[in-house]
Every structure is written in C-alpha cells, then in structure tokens.
Short mmCIF file of C-alpha atoms in Angstrom, two decimals:
data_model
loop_
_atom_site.label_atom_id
_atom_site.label_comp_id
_atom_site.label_asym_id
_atom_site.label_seq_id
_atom_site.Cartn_x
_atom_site.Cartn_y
_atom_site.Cartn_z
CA UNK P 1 17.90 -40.42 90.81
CA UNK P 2 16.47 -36.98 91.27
CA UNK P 3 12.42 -35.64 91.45
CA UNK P 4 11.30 -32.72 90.52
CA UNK P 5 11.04 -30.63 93.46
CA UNK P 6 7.42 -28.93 94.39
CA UNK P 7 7.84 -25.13 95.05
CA UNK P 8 5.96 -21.75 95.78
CA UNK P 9 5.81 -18.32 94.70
CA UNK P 10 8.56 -17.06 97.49
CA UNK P 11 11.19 -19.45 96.52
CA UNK P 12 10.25 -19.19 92.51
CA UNK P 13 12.43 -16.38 91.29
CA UNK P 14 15.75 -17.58 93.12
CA UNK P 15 15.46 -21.57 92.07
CA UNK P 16 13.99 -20.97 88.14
CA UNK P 17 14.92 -17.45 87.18
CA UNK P 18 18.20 -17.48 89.02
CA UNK P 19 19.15 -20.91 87.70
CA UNK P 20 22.67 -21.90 85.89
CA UNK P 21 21.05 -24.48 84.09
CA UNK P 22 17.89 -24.85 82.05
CA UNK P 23 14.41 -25.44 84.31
CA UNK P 24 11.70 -27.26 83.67
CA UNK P 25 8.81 -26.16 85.38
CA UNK P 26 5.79 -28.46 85.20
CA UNK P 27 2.47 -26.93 86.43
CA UNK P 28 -0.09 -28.84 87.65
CA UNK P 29 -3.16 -29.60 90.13
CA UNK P 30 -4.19 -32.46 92.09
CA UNK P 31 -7.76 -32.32 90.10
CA UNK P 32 -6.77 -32.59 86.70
CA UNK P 33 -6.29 -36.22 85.03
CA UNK P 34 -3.87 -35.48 81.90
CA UNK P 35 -1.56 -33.97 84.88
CA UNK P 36 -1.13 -36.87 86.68
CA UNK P 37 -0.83 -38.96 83.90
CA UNK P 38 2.15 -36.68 82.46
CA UNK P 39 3.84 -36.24 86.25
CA UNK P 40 5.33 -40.31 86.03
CA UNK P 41 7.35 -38.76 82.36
CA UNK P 42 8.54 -35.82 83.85
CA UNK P 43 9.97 -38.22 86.80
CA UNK P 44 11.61 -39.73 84.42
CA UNK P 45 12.90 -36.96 82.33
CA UNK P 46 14.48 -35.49 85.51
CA UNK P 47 16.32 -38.88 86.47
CA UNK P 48 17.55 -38.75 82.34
CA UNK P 49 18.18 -35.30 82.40
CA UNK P 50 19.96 -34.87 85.52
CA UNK P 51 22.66 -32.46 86.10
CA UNK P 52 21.75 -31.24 82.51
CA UNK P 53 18.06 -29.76 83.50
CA UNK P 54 16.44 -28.97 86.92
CA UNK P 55 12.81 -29.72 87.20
CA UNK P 56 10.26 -28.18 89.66
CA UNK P 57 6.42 -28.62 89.95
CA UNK P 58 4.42 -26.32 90.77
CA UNK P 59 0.80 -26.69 92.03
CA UNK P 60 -1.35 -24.04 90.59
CA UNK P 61 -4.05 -24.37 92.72
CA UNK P 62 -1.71 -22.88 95.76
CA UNK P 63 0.18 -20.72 93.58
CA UNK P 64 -2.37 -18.63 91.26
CA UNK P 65 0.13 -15.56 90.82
CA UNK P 66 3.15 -17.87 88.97
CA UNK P 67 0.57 -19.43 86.68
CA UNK P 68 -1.04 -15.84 85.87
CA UNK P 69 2.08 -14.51 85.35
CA UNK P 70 3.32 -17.19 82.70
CA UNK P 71 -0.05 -16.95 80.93
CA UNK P 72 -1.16 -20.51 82.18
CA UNK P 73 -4.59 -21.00 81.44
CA UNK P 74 -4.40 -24.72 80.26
CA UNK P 75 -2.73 -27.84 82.49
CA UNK P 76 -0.63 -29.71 82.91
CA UNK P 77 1.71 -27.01 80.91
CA UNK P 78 5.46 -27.61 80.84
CA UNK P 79 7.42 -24.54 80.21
CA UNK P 80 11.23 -24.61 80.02
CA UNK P 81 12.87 -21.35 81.23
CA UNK P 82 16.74 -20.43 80.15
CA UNK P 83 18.63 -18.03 81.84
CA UNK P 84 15.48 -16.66 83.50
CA UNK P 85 13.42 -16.54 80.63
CA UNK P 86 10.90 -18.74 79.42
CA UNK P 87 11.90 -20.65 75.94
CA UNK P 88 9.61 -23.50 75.30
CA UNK P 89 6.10 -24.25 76.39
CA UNK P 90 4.36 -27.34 76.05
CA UNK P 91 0.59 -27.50 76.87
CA UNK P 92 -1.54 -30.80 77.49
CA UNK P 93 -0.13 -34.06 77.82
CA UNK P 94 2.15 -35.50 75.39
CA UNK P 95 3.73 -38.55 75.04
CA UNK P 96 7.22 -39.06 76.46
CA UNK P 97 9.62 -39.12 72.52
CA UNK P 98 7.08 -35.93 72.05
CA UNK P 99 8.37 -34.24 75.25
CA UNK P 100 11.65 -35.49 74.74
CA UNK P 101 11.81 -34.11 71.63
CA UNK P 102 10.42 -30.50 72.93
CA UNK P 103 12.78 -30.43 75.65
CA UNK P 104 15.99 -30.92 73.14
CA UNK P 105 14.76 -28.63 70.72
CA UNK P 106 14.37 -25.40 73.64
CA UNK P 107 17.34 -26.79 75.03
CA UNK P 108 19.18 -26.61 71.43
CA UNK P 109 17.58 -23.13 70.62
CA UNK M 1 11.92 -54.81 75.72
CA UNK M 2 8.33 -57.01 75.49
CA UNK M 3 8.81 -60.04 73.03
CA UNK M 4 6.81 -59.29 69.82
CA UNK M 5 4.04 -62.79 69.85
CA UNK M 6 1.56 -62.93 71.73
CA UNK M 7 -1.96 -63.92 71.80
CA UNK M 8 -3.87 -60.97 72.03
CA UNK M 9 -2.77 -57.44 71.23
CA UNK M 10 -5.18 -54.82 72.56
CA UNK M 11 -4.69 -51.60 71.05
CA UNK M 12 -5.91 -48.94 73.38
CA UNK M 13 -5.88 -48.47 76.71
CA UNK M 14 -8.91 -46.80 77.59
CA UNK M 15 -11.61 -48.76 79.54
CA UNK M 16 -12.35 -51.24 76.84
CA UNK M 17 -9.14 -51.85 76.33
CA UNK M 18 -8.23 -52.07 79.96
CA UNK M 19 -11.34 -54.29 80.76
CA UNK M 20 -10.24 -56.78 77.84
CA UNK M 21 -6.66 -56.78 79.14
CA UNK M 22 -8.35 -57.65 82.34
CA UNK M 23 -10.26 -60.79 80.87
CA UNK M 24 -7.68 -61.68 78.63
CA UNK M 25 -4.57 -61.69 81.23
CA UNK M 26 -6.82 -63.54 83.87
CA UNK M 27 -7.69 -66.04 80.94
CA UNK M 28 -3.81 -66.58 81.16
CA UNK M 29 -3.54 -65.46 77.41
CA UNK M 30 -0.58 -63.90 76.84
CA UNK M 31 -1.44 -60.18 76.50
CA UNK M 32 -0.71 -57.04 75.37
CA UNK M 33 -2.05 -53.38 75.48
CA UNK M 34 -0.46 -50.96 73.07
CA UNK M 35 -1.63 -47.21 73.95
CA UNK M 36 0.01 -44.54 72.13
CA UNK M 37 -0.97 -41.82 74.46
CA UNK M 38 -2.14 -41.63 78.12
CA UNK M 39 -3.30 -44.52 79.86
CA UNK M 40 -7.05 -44.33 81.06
CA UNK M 41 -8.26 -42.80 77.34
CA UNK M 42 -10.75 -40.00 77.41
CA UNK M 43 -12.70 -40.55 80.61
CA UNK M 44 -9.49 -39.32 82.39
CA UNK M 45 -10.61 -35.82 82.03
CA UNK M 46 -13.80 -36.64 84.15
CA UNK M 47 -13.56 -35.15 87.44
CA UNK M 48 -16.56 -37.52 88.31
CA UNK M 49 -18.05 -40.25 86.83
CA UNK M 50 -21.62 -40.43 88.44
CA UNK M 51 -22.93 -43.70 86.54
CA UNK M 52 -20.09 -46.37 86.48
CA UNK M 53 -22.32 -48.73 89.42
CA UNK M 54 -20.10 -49.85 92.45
CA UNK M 55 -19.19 -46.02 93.44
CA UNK M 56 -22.36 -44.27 94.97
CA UNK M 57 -20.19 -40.89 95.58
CA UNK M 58 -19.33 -41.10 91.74
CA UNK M 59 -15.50 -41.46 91.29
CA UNK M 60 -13.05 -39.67 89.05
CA UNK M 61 -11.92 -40.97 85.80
CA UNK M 62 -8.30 -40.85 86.42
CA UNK M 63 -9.13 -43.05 89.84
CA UNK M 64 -11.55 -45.10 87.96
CA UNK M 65 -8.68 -45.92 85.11
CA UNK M 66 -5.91 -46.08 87.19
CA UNK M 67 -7.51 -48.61 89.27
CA UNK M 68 -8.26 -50.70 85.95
CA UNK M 69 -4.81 -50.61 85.06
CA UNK M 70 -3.13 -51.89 88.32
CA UNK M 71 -5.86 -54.82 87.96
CA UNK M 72 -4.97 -55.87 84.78
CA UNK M 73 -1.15 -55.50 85.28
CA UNK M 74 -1.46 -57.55 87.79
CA UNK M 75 -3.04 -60.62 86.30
CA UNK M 76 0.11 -60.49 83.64
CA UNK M 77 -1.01 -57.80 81.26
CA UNK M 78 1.46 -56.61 79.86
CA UNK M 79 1.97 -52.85 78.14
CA UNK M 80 3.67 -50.86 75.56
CA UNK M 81 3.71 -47.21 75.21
CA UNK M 82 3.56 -46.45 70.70
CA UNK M 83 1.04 -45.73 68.27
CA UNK M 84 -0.17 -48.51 66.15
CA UNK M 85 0.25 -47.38 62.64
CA UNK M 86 -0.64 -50.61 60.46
CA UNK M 87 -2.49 -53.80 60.79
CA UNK M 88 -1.80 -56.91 58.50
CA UNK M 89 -3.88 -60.11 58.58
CA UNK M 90 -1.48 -63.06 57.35
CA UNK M 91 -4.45 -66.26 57.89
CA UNK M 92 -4.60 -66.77 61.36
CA UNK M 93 -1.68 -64.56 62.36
CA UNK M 94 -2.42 -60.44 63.01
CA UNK M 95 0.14 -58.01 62.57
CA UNK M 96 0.52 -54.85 63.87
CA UNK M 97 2.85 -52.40 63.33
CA UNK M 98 4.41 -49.37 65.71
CA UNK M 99 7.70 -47.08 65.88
CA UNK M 100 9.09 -49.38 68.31
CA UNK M 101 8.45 -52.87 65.66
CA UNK M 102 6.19 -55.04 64.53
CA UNK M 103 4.29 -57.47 66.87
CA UNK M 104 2.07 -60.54 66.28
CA UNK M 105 -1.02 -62.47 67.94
CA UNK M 106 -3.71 -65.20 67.35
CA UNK M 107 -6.40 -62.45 68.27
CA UNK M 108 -6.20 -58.79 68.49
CA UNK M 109 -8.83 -56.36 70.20
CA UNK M 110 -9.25 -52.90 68.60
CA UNK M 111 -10.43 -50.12 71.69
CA UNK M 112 -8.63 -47.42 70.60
CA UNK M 113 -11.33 -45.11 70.95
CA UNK M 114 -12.33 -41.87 68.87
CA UNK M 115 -10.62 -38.73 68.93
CA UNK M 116 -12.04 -35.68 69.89
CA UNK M 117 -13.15 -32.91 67.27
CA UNK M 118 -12.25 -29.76 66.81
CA UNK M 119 -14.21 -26.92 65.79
CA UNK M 120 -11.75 -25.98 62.98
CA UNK M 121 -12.10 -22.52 62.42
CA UNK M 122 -9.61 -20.01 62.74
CA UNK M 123 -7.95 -18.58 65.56
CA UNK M 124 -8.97 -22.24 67.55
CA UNK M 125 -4.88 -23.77 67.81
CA UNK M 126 -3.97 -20.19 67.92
CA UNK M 127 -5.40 -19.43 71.02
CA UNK M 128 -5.42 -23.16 72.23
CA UNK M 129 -3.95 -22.82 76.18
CA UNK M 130 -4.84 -19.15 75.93
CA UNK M 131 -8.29 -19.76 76.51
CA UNK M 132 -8.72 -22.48 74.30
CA UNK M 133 -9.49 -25.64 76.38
CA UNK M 134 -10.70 -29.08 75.75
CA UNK M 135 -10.87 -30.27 79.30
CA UNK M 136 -12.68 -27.93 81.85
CA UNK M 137 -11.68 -30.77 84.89
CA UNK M 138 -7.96 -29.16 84.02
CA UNK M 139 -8.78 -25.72 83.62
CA UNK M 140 -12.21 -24.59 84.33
CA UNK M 141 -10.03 -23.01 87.81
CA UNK M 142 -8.33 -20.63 85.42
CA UNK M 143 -11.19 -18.82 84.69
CA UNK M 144 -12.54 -17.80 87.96
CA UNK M 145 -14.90 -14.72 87.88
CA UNK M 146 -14.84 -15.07 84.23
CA UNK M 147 -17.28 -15.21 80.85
CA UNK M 148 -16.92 -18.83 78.74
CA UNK M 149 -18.33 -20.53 76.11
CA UNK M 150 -18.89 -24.26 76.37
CA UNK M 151 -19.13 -25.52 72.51
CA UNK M 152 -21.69 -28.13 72.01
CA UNK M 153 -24.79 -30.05 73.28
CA UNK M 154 -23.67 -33.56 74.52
CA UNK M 155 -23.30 -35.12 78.07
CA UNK M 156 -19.53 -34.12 78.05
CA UNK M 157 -20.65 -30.78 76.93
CA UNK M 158 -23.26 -29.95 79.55
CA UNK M 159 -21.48 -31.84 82.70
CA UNK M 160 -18.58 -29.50 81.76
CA UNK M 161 -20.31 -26.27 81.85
CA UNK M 162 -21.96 -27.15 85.05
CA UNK M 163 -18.37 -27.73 86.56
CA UNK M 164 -17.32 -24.60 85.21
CA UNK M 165 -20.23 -22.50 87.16
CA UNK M 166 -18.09 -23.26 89.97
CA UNK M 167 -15.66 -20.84 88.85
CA UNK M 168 -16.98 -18.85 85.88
CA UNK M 169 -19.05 -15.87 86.40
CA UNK M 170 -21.11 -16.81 83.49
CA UNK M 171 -20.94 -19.44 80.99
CA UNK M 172 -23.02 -19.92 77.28
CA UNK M 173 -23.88 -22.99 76.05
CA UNK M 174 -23.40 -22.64 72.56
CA UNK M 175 -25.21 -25.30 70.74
CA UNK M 176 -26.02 -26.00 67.01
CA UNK M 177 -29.03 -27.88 67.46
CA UNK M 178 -33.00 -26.80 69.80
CA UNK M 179 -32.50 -29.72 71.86
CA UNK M 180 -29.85 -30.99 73.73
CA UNK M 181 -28.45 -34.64 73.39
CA UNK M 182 -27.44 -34.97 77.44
CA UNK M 183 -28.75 -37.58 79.69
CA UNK M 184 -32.24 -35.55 81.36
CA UNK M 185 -30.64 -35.58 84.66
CA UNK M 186 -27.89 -33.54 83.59
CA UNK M 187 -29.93 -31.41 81.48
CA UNK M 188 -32.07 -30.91 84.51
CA UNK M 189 -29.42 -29.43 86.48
CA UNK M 190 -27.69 -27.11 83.69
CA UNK M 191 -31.69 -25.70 82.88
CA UNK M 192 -31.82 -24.84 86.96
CA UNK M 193 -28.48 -23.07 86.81
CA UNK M 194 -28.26 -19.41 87.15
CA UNK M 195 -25.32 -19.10 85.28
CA UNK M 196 -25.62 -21.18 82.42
CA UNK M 197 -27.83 -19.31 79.32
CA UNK M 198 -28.43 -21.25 76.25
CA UNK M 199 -27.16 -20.12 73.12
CA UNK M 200 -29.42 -22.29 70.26
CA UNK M 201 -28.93 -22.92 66.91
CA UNK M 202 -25.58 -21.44 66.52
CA UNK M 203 -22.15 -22.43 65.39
CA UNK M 204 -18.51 -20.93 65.89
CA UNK M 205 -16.88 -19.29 63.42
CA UNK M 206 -13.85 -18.09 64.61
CA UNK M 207 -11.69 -17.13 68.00
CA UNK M 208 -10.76 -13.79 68.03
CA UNK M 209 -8.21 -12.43 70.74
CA UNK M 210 -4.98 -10.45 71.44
CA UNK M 211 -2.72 -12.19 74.14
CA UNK M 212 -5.41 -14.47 75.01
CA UNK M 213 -9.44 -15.02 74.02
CA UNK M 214 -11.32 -11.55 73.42
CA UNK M 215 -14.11 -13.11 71.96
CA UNK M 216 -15.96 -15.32 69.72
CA UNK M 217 -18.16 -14.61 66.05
CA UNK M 218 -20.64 -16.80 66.34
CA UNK M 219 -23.61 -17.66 63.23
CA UNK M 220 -27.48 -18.65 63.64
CA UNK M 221 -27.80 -21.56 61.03
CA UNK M 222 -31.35 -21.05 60.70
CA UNK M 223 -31.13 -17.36 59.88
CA UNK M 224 -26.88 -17.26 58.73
CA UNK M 225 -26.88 -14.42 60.92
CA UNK M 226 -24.07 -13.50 62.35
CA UNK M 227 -22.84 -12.15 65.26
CA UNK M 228 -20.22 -11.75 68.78
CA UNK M 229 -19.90 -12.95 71.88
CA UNK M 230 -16.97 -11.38 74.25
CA UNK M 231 -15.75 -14.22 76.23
CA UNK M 232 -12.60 -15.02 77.91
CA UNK M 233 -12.74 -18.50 77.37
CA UNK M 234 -13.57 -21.25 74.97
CA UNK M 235 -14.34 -25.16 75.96
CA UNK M 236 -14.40 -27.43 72.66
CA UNK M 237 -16.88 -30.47 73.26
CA UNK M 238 -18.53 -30.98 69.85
CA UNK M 239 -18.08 -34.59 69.57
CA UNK M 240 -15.42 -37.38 68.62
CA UNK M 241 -14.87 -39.25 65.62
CA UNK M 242 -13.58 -42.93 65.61
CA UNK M 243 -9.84 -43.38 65.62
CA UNK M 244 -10.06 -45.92 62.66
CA UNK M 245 -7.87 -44.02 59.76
CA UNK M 246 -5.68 -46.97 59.37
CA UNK M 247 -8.02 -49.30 59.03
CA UNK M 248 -9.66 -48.42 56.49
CA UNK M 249 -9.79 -51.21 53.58
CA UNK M 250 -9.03 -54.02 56.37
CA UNK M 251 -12.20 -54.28 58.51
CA UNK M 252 -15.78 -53.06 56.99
CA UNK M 253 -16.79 -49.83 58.88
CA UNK M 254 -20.09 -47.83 58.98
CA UNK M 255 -20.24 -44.80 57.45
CA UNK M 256 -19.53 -42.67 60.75
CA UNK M 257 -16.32 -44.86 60.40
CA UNK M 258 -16.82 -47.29 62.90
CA UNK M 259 -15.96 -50.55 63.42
CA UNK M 260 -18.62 -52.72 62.31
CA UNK M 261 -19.23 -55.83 64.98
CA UNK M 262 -21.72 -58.47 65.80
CA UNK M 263 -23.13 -59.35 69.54
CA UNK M 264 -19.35 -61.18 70.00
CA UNK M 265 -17.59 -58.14 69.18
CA UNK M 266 -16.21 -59.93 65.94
CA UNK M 267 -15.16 -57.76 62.95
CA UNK M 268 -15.68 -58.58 59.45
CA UNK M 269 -11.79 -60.43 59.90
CA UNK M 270 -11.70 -63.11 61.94
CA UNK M 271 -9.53 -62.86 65.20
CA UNK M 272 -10.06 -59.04 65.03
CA UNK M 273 -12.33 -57.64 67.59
CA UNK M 274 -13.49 -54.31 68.66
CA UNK M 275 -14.85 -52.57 71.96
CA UNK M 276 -15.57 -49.58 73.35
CA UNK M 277 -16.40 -46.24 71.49
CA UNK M 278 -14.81 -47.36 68.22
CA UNK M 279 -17.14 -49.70 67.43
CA UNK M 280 -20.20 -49.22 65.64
CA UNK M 281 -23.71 -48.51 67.76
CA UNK M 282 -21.22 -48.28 71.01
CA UNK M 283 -23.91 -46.23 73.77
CA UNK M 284 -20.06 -44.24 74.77
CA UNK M 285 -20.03 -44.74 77.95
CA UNK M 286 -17.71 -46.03 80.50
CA UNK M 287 -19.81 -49.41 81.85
CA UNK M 288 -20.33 -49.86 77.78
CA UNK M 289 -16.82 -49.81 76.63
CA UNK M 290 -15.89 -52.05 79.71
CA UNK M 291 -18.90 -54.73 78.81
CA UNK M 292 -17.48 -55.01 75.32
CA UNK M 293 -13.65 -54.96 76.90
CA UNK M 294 -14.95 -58.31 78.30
CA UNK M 295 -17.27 -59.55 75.51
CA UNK M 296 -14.07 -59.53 73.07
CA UNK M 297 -11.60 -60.99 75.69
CA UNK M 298 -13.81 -63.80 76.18
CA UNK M 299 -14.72 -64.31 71.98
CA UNK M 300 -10.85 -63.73 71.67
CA UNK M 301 -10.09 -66.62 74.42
CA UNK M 302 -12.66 -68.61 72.39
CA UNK M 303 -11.38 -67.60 69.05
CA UNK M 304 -7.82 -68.87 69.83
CA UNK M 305 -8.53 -72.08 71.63
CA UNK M 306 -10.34 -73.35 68.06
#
C-alpha cells in the first residue's frame, strides 16, 4: 500500500506541478494536533486512491516558501493540484466521507 | 463492522468520553465510543496543558488524548467513527442513531462536548484560512512578524495570545467585557507581556480583507462607537456552546443548554449519563471532564448490574 511521501521546496515543482496524475498535497507541522489527527486519513486515502492520486506531505515548518506561496495560513490544509494547478483546498480537519467527498468532487471538476 | 448492542455507548471521544471508555471497558462492559470527528475533542489544539497533575513539564493535548485512547482500546473499548444524530429511550433499552445504523445499550454516556462559537459577522468564513484561525497551536507560525487579534477573554483566549507572542509582532486582545475570565496565573503572564495590549469593552463587527485579512471594524459597547483595527490576522476564542441540539425534548437541559445531572452524572432518563463540558455546572477543564468520564462509567456499571 503506498504513503504519502514527505518532500521539500527543491523537489516540489517536478513531483506536484509536473505530475500526470492529480496530487494531493497535505501540509502540516509536527506541533499542530488537528494535523496529526487528519495524517492516519490521508494514509488511508493514498492506499484507496492509489495509482488514481499521488499524495505528498509537506512540513511547513521546514518549507515556509511552498506554504506562502499557496496562501497557507491555516493547518493541516489539503490542497489538490491538477495538471500543475491547484483545484481544491480543504482547510482544518475533516472527517474521512467529508474528505472523501472533497477529493471526488476536485477530482470530477 | 462493530455489532450494534452493547452496554454502554459513549458518544464522544474527548476526555470524558475517553476516561468513561476507560472505566467502562476495564469494568468488562461491553463498550462503545462513537466520535463523529477527531479523536481527543477540543483539548487537541493545546500545545500544552499545564494543569492535568501527573506531567510537571505540562504535556500537549494531542499526547495527553492520544495516550487516553490507546488505554482504553486496550482494555476492549471499542470505537466507531459517525455522528450521532438521534437518541430513543425504549424502557431500559437506549437507542442511538448514526449514518452508519442504529445501535443499542443498557446505559449510554453523553461527552460529546460543546462546539466552539463563532463570531458571526461578515467576512469571518470568508476569510477563514486566510487569516481566520481558530487554533493558534496550528497556525500562530504563519504569522511571524505580524499584527493579530485574539477574540475574547477566556483561558483558551489568553493562553493563545501568549503563544502567539512567540511569533506575532504584536497581538490585541480584543475583549467584550473590563475583566478577564482566565485563571490569574495566566492573566499574570499576558498583563507582563510586551506585546500583548488590551483592547476592552469591544466586539467584532466584521473582517475586512482583499486576498487575505486587511483588517478588522471593531465597536465599544459602552459608547457603540465604532472603529478599525489593521491586522493581518484573526484568532476566534469567544466561547463554546453545548453540542446538545438533538437532544432537546429527551433529557431536561439548563438554559445554557446543558445537560442537567446530579453528583452520579445521571440525567433526567435513567441509563443516560453525561460528562465532561456538556453537562451542566462542568468547571471545562481537562481533569473535570475525565472525573465525570469515570463518575458515569462507574453509575453506568451500577446502573446495568440492577
């Protein structure tokens, strides 16, 4: 089953903007509760979603300019890019049918 | 798929509901804990909880839950992810209803907590993750160097615009009352703070911003002056209401809403029970919903073996 995979600003642009596929990019910091409690559904989304969706996580704390840049000011944020452009954003943690549902719909739009 | 009798349903799994789980599961009832969102309830977004006794360096409230949790999961607790939307009382039997069915028990325990407020004016879900925040643990590190507005007067208030001074340039506490209502230790520390200035007597009216949070209008209710406040952030903590909307008409509640109890935790039904912050005269604090976690558990244990 895959993970989402943890990456950094230098290797950002080739595995989310370059992607085939949708991403889902889940952004997120060792100090904030709601993230960690959200992290154990994305694991799971990227086992059910695999092949279909690529997830990555990245830590904002080490990677400031990615955050800024997507307008993050709130975590854990899920945003779910498409062809290199970001089409759904989901801020705060939701329960799992809730993300489910988000991901579909950006993934439908 | 869990099997749908038990003998105690918890709804809630905050630390009331976890603590009850706890009690119950070790009790060797058959148990369980029905949270529709995340496990750990609102203490999660705690970076530190200074006054739960047994952790002298204070401990955070993810840890602190998480912990809970494993403990009563592994005394035979057992847990489903929904939101209760009904409760039926059928003589000694309890019924409660979710999206994923309907499941009975002898007893059930009601910790489902309150829900945070909003300050429901306009511009607030506009601007919510674009400088909006209700949980400065999260995202006080997003404004770093920056002017915010903490929104109320409370311990959950105050302790999160002292963790905020880490980051913030400058941060208003915007408060409609002359007094806070924090514990005087914290109040002690945000009156010594540099960074923190008092804003009394005031309410927001509205979040005004392009892209993200420009500012705030902001009104004196003594004087219904009003007035602005350029800030690039805004943290919500003016209170929580209990989450009792369903239950309304099945257990008497006080006229905040609460869940009315005696010194056993027993509602106005029999075999219903209720801990933690949703209960009426609950002090809303960790160590407090935990007591009455275990109060119930035990009344519940007691309940069913009559």
């Amino acid at each position: 089953m895959s993970k989402p995979v943890e990456i950094e600003e230098a290797r950002f642009d080739d595995a989310v903007l370059k992607a085939t596929i949708p991403v889902l990019v889940d952004f997120w910091a060792p100090w904030c509760g709601p993230c960690r409690m959200v992290a154990p559904i994305v694991d799971e989304l990227s086992g059910e979603y695999d092949g279909k969706v690529s997830f990555y996580k990245v830590n904002v704390d080490d990677n400031r300019k990615i955050a800024n840049k997507y307008g993050v000011m709130s975590i854990p944020t899920l945003i779910i890019f498409k062809n290199g452009a970001p089409v759904g954003n989901i801020v705060g943690f939701r329960p799992k049918p809730e993300l489910k549902k988000s991901l579909d719909a950006a993934l439908a739009g | 798929m869990a099997e749908s009798k038990y003998d105690v349903i918890i709804i809630g799994g905050g630390p009331a509901g976890l603590s009850a789980g706890l009690y119950a599961a070790r009790a060797r009832l058959k148990t369980l804990l029905v949270e529709k969102g995340a496990v750990g309830g609102m203490i999660i977004n705690a970076a530190l909880v200074e006054n739960y006794p047994g952790f002298p360096d204070g401990v955070s409230g993810f840890d602190l839950t998480e912990a809970m949790h494993k403990q009563a999961i592994k005394f035979g607790m057992e847990m489903l992810s929904a939101e209760v939307t009904g409760l039926k009382v059928d003589g000694k039997n309890k019924v409660i209803t979710t999206p994923e069915g309907d499941f009975s028990a002898g007893a059930v325990i009601i910790a489902g907590g309150s829900e945070r407020q909003k300050l429901d004016v306009p511009g607030e879900a506009e601007y919510t993750g674009k400088g909006v925040s209700y949980c400065a643990t999260c995202d006080g590190a997003f404004f770093r160097d920056k002017v915010v507005a903490v929104v109320g007067g409370g311990n959950a208030a105050v302790t999160e615009a002292l963790e905020i001074t880490r980051f913030a340039s400058k941060v208003y506490v915007i408060h409609r009352r002359h007094e806070l209502r924090a514990t005087k230790v914290v109040q002690e520390k945000a009156f010594a703070e540099k960074k923190i200035e008092f804003i009394w007597d005031t309410v927001v009216t509205a979040v005004i911003g392009e892209a993200f949070v420009k500012k705030i209008k902001l009104r004196d209710v003594n004087t219904n002056k009003e007035s602005e406040l350029a800030v690039d952030g805004v943290f919500v903590n003016v209170g929580s209401q209990p989450a009792t909307g369903y239950l309304k008409g099945i257990l008497a509640l006080d006229a905040n809403g609460a869940i009315t109890v005696n010194d056993k935790m027993e509602t106005s039904v029999p075999g219903i029970f209720a801990a933690g912050d949703i209960r009426s005269g609950s002090i809303r604090q960790t160590i407090g919903a935990a007591g009455d976690g275990a109060v119930s558990a035990v009344n519940a244990a007691k309940y069913l073996g009559e």
